[in-house]
C-alpha positions as MATLAB code, in Angstrom:
seq = 'MAQASTIAFFTFAYLALFVAWRLAHGPAIQPVEYTFNPELYDLEPNDLLVDAEHYFEGQITGPESFVGRDGYLYTGLNDGRIIRFKHEDPSSFELFARTGADLPGCGSYDFEPICGRPLSMKFDSAGSLIVVDAYKGLLSIDQRGNVKPLLTFAEGRSLLVPNALEIAPDGKMYLTDSSSRFTRRDVYLDALEGRPTGRLIMYDPKTEEAKVLLDGLRFPNGVALSHGGDELLFALGNARVHAYNLTDGSVRTVLSNVPGVTDNISRHPDRPTYFVATCQRQSKPFAPLHFCSKFLTFRWLVAKLFSMEFLASWFPRYGLIVEFSDDGRILRTLQDPTGRTAWLSELHVEGKYFWLGSFRNTFVARTLKK';
ca = [
     -40.437  -49.148  -49.603;
     -38.250  -47.426  -52.210;
     -41.162  -45.228  -53.298;
     -41.923  -44.232  -49.701;
     -38.272  -43.372  -49.125;
     -38.215  -41.224  -52.253;
     -41.346  -39.345  -51.177;
     -39.894  -38.811  -47.694;
     -36.600  -37.546  -49.160;
     -38.236  -35.001  -51.453;
     -40.635  -33.896  -48.721;
     -37.736  -33.281  -46.361;
     -35.753  -31.509  -49.091;
     -38.707  -29.244  -49.886;
     -39.206  -28.367  -46.228;
     -35.486  -27.703  -45.799;
     -35.443  -25.394  -48.826;
     -38.591  -23.608  -47.600;
     -37.125  -23.029  -44.155;
     -33.809  -21.865  -45.615;
     -35.551  -19.429  -47.965;
     -37.781  -18.043  -45.209;
     -34.853  -17.605  -42.846;
     -33.011  -15.673  -45.539;
     -35.925  -13.617  -46.878;
     -38.636  -13.629  -44.228;
     -39.390  -10.493  -42.201;
     -36.856   -9.584  -39.535;
     -38.019   -8.430  -36.135;
     -36.110   -7.383  -33.012;
     -38.158   -8.961  -30.224;
     -38.070   -7.745  -26.639;
     -39.604   -9.144  -23.490;
     -43.043   -7.841  -22.635;
     -45.311   -8.428  -19.701;
     -48.862   -9.572  -19.192;
     -50.420   -9.916  -15.781;
     -48.688  -13.029  -14.393;
     -52.000  -14.380  -13.106;
     -54.231  -15.287  -16.041;
     -57.895  -14.373  -15.739;
     -60.163  -17.285  -14.849;
     -62.877  -16.880  -17.472;
     -66.231  -18.498  -16.774;
     -67.791  -19.402  -20.159;
     -71.234  -18.266  -21.273;
     -73.134  -18.241  -24.566;
     -74.482  -14.677  -24.696;
     -73.179  -14.111  -28.249;
     -73.934  -17.530  -29.702;
     -77.265  -16.354  -31.118;
     -75.760  -13.462  -33.105;
     -77.286  -12.942  -36.547;
     -74.981  -12.529  -39.553;
     -75.667  -10.129  -42.430;
     -74.017   -9.595  -45.835;
     -72.193  -12.915  -45.474;
     -69.443  -13.206  -48.064;
     -70.138   -9.751  -49.550;
     -67.823   -7.818  -47.232;
     -64.694   -8.326  -45.131;
     -63.608   -6.614  -41.950;
     -66.407   -4.326  -40.671;
     -64.103   -3.002  -37.937;
     -66.156   -0.251  -36.308;
     -69.622    1.320  -36.443;
     -71.233    4.719  -36.070;
     -74.925    5.530  -36.420;
     -76.743    8.538  -37.879;
     -80.278    9.161  -39.184;
     -81.273    5.506  -39.063;
     -78.113    4.257  -40.797;
     -75.064    2.430  -39.534;
     -71.728    3.183  -41.194;
     -68.722    0.859  -41.238;
     -65.385    0.576  -43.036;
     -64.148   -2.513  -44.918;
     -60.762   -3.974  -45.764;
     -60.998   -2.919  -49.432;
     -61.238    0.801  -48.632;
     -65.022    1.083  -48.865;
     -67.224    2.746  -46.291;
     -70.734    1.361  -46.513;
     -73.976    2.150  -44.758;
     -77.205    0.278  -44.127;
     -80.439    0.755  -42.197;
     -79.910   -0.653  -38.743;
     -83.573   -1.610  -38.336;
     -83.593   -3.457  -41.664;
     -80.088   -4.611  -42.637;
     -81.221   -6.417  -45.767;
     -78.885   -4.507  -48.080;
     -76.097   -1.932  -47.951;
     -74.922    0.930  -50.136;
     -71.553    2.497  -50.838;
     -71.030    5.787  -49.021;
     -67.377    6.578  -49.815;
     -63.923    5.202  -50.488;
     -60.800    6.284  -48.647;
     -58.440    5.248  -51.457;
     -58.312    4.005  -55.027;
     -60.984    1.742  -56.545;
     -59.013   -1.119  -58.100;
     -59.682   -4.815  -58.812;
     -57.054   -5.819  -56.262;
     -58.557   -3.881  -53.362;
     -58.814   -5.999  -50.252;
     -55.553   -7.844  -50.915;
     -52.264   -7.524  -49.032;
     -50.475   -5.785  -51.922;
     -53.206   -3.218  -52.582;
     -54.166   -2.340  -49.016;
     -51.979    0.805  -48.784;
     -53.333    2.053  -52.142;
     -57.013    1.311  -51.563;
     -57.005    2.307  -47.896;
     -58.274    0.596  -44.785;
     -60.892    2.644  -42.852;
     -61.019    1.648  -39.200;
     -62.638    3.769  -36.477;
     -65.143    6.521  -37.331;
     -67.306    9.180  -35.654;
     -69.506   12.058  -36.797;
     -68.435   15.561  -35.830;
     -70.795   18.379  -34.856;
     -70.989   19.589  -38.472;
     -72.234   16.206  -39.714;
     -69.009   15.148  -41.411;
     -67.845   11.576  -40.986;
     -64.386   11.607  -39.377;
     -62.481    8.439  -40.214;
     -59.184    6.969  -39.129;
     -57.690    5.088  -42.063;
     -54.688    2.868  -41.361;
     -52.839    4.264  -44.423;
     -54.471    7.589  -45.255;
     -54.509    9.021  -41.728;
     -57.288   11.115  -40.226;
     -59.940   12.000  -42.810;
     -63.098   14.086  -43.013;
     -65.847   12.895  -45.370;
     -68.847   15.070  -46.192;
     -72.354   13.739  -46.859;
     -71.596   13.467  -50.578;
     -68.679   11.169  -49.899;
     -65.951   13.709  -50.654;
     -62.780   12.921  -48.720;
     -60.562   15.586  -47.135;
     -57.280   14.682  -45.363;
     -56.884   16.171  -41.888;
     -53.764   14.623  -40.390;
     -50.987   12.330  -41.611;
     -48.241   13.082  -39.072;
     -47.820   14.356  -35.525;
     -44.825   16.167  -34.067;
     -42.623   15.332  -37.027;
     -43.463   11.643  -37.255;
     -45.830   10.039  -39.750;
     -48.880    8.178  -38.572;
     -47.920    4.593  -39.379;
     -50.906    2.720  -37.935;
     -53.618    5.240  -37.058;
     -56.189    3.039  -35.436;
     -58.955    4.286  -33.139;
     -60.816    7.590  -32.754;
     -62.799    9.575  -30.211;
     -64.258   13.087  -30.567;
     -64.822   15.232  -27.473;
     -67.738   17.662  -27.076;
     -65.339   20.579  -27.687;
     -64.477   19.109  -31.106;
     -60.991   17.872  -30.246;
     -60.147   14.509  -31.751;
     -58.179   11.782  -29.997;
     -56.602    8.922  -31.881;
     -54.155    6.115  -31.372;
     -51.163    5.477  -33.625;
     -50.444    1.868  -32.787;
     -46.909    1.320  -34.084;
     -43.914    3.096  -35.543;
     -42.411   -0.189  -36.763;
     -44.941   -1.974  -38.985;
     -47.975   -1.018  -41.033;
     -51.419   -2.507  -40.421;
     -51.040   -5.345  -42.938;
     -48.003   -6.599  -40.982;
     -49.409   -5.864  -37.549;
     -48.746   -9.421  -36.375;
     -45.022   -8.610  -36.540;
     -45.563   -5.825  -34.019;
     -47.258   -8.305  -31.685;
     -44.368  -10.752  -32.072;
     -41.719   -8.074  -31.598;
     -43.373   -6.537  -28.554;
     -41.722   -3.113  -28.705;
     -43.717   -0.215  -27.222;
     -43.683    2.321  -30.065;
     -47.303    3.508  -30.203;
     -48.763    6.938  -29.395;
     -51.874    8.647  -28.101;
     -52.517   11.852  -30.073;
     -54.832   14.852  -29.815;
     -55.819   16.800  -32.951;
     -57.553   20.164  -32.738;
     -59.431   20.872  -35.998;
     -59.764   24.561  -35.061;
     -56.005   25.138  -35.019;
     -55.159   22.155  -37.274;
     -52.449   21.205  -34.789;
     -51.654   17.811  -33.332;
     -50.096   17.021  -29.970;
     -48.652   13.713  -28.795;
     -50.114   13.068  -25.357;
     -48.323    9.771  -24.697;
     -45.525    7.930  -26.489;
     -43.819    4.572  -26.035;
     -47.064    2.614  -25.686;
     -47.392   -1.076  -26.498;
     -49.811   -1.142  -29.415;
     -52.429    1.354  -28.219;
     -55.747    0.479  -29.767;
     -59.285    1.456  -28.741;
     -59.996    4.852  -27.206;
     -63.102    6.327  -25.571;
     -64.019    9.286  -23.386;
     -65.078    8.410  -19.871;
     -68.709    8.929  -18.918;
     -67.597   11.905  -16.824;
     -65.708   13.398  -19.781;
     -62.571   14.049  -17.738;
     -60.576   10.988  -18.813;
     -59.674    9.209  -22.010;
     -59.671    5.428  -21.765;
     -57.307    3.564  -24.072;
     -56.524   -0.113  -24.585;
     -53.038   -1.583  -24.927;
     -51.848   -4.741  -26.660;
     -50.785   -6.404  -23.400;
     -54.391   -6.925  -22.285;
     -54.674   -3.692  -20.328;
     -56.846   -0.592  -20.260;
     -55.566    2.741  -18.940;
     -57.111    6.177  -18.439;
     -55.444    9.474  -19.396;
     -56.555   12.454  -17.324;
     -57.393   15.296  -19.722;
     -56.786   17.926  -17.027;
     -53.399   17.040  -15.571;
     -52.046   14.407  -17.988;
     -51.765   11.684  -15.362;
     -52.358    8.047  -16.273;
     -53.987    5.360  -14.171;
     -54.523    1.670  -14.772;
     -58.168    0.675  -15.150;
     -57.788   -2.997  -16.082;
     -54.530   -4.923  -15.796;
     -55.783   -8.369  -16.737;
     -58.313   -8.314  -19.573;
     -59.033  -11.944  -20.549;
     -58.325  -11.209  -24.209;
     -56.242   -9.140  -26.639;
     -57.949   -5.752  -26.497;
     -59.330   -3.800  -29.425;
     -61.927   -0.989  -29.467;
     -63.556    0.512  -26.378;
     -67.099    1.883  -26.348;
     -69.346    3.468  -23.718;
     -72.567    1.790  -22.695;
     -75.321    4.300  -23.570;
     -77.661    3.264  -20.747;
     -75.349    2.885  -17.752;
     -71.897    4.145  -16.664;
     -69.917    1.188  -17.959;
     -67.756    0.348  -20.957;
     -67.228   -2.468  -23.414;
     -63.842   -3.590  -24.680;
     -63.773   -6.048  -27.563;
     -61.119   -8.739  -27.768;
     -59.822  -10.371  -30.908;
     -58.186  -13.311  -29.142;
     -58.852  -14.958  -25.806;
     -56.053  -14.681  -23.197;
     -57.193  -16.531  -20.096;
     -56.750  -19.771  -18.178;
     -55.650  -22.408  -18.883;
     -53.399  -21.155  -21.719;
     -52.785  -17.817  -23.411;
     -50.462  -17.932  -26.478;
     -49.173  -14.347  -26.316;
     -48.668  -14.612  -22.574;
     -46.739  -17.854  -23.044;
     -44.477  -16.370  -25.745;
     -43.652  -13.151  -23.885;
     -40.187  -14.222  -22.706;
     -39.163  -16.447  -25.631;
     -37.431  -13.977  -27.938;
     -35.752  -16.451  -30.301;
     -38.960  -18.419  -30.704;
     -40.866  -15.266  -31.707;
     -38.079  -14.319  -34.144;
     -38.389  -17.749  -35.792;
     -42.177  -17.538  -35.955;
     -41.939  -14.151  -37.708;
     -39.433  -15.570  -40.174;
     -41.292  -18.748  -41.024;
     -45.020  -18.028  -40.907;
     -47.474  -15.538  -42.396;
     -50.244  -13.796  -40.489;
     -52.901  -15.888  -42.237;
     -51.149  -19.112  -41.290;
     -50.802  -18.049  -37.655;
     -54.419  -16.879  -37.497;
     -55.572  -20.303  -38.675;
     -53.902  -21.880  -35.639;
     -55.399  -19.561  -33.038;
     -58.668  -20.842  -31.558;
     -61.724  -18.842  -32.598;
     -63.490  -17.369  -29.590;
     -65.897  -14.436  -29.362;
     -65.378  -12.296  -26.269;
     -66.564   -8.860  -25.136;
     -65.761   -7.511  -21.654;
     -67.970   -5.020  -19.817;
     -66.186   -3.080  -17.086;
     -66.567   -0.122  -14.735;
     -64.609    3.098  -14.194;
     -62.994    1.643  -11.100;
     -61.604   -1.371  -12.947;
     -64.101   -4.094  -12.142;
     -64.997   -6.634  -14.819;
     -68.773   -6.745  -14.461;
     -69.532   -9.428  -17.007;
     -68.402  -10.960  -20.272;
     -70.325  -11.777  -23.439;
     -68.962  -14.832  -25.181;
     -69.287  -17.159  -28.138;
     -67.266  -20.266  -27.204;
     -68.254  -21.893  -30.503;
     -66.193  -19.354  -32.443;
     -68.998  -18.725  -34.918;
     -68.781  -14.985  -34.156;
     -65.136  -14.411  -33.233;
     -62.232  -12.047  -33.982;
     -64.221   -9.182  -32.442;
     -63.019   -5.589  -32.682;
     -65.956   -3.601  -31.268;
     -69.342   -3.712  -29.597;
     -71.555   -0.847  -30.756;
     -75.011   -0.217  -29.326;
     -77.606    1.015  -31.809;
     -81.342    0.717  -31.328;
     -82.193   -2.487  -29.505;
     -79.119   -4.334  -30.737;
     -75.484   -4.970  -29.971;
     -73.532   -4.713  -33.232;
     -70.281   -6.673  -33.325;
     -67.376   -5.396  -35.418;
     -64.459   -7.467  -36.657;
     -61.281   -6.829  -38.634;
     -61.517  -10.292  -40.253;
     -65.091  -11.528  -40.415;
     -66.940  -11.638  -43.724;
     -70.225  -10.435  -42.236;
     -71.818   -7.887  -39.929;
     -73.064   -9.461  -36.698;
     -75.771   -8.310  -34.332;
     -77.589   -9.645  -31.290;
     -80.316   -8.227  -29.075;
     -79.104   -6.037  -26.215;
     -78.506   -8.087  -23.103;
];
């Protein structure tokens, strides 16, 4: 009994000291109320992604986004590398370029700003790989892997979390800058705080000028031109997709109740629809971010006490891609309820496969087009 009491006392003392230290030194946020659609989406499960194949398991982390060219797929990793591999035979990959320094600590929290974190990428008409790096900004990389900075600020404000990229036929580049409060490695704090500080930006490489199209957005993420080319679709962190009219600057809501936390948007190459990837399910019967939206003190405490890795370990793993139409209809979902292929950031169509990106997974995933 005495031994049990001693163990209980020291356990309690340790927890009390931990909480006190975290309250004093943990990150401080200024949470505000935010809104999701009050009626959660009623998601009907399916297993369309359960059969996904995994490649390069344990050799990479965070293949966020893909772009294809000349039989290769290119993707960026959390240690600053951009790799490529043959999409018809993904048995091995090769290094194409790095966006930052090459150091032993690359891929860790402390080294991420130094080593870089390439996210979205597209090829321009000249054959250069245009990359959005969360720390280095908008970059152009030639076929030899030489990196040239294009944009690090817009209208007097630095790009703090440049995130997603689209290139129009006229060469103009559209990108999201997700937050003006926290960098990518602390992005969970932005989600907990809930302040709309993100931007939608246009960069013209001919004039080398940038223009902020929209400001005050709640974590703008994926971006894609509409099939008609007259609108720019962009995803927001409150499970919504909007469309920006490139002619008159008006904005309309496309989806107001995505059943997950939205990430990248991509066009379907064979029909006039779109895919939006989700990194976390938000649907009936319970959606954590929806539940927490009005509890400001609770979110402040969570930010103080817990790390992103700890919180991520408590969220259920669930793979979910949503296919939708221009007029805002959810046509179908592709799911992995087992969580084997979860934390999805993008669906990219290349050849006869769907390629599934992720900011966390330690593999590249693919499944046959469905």
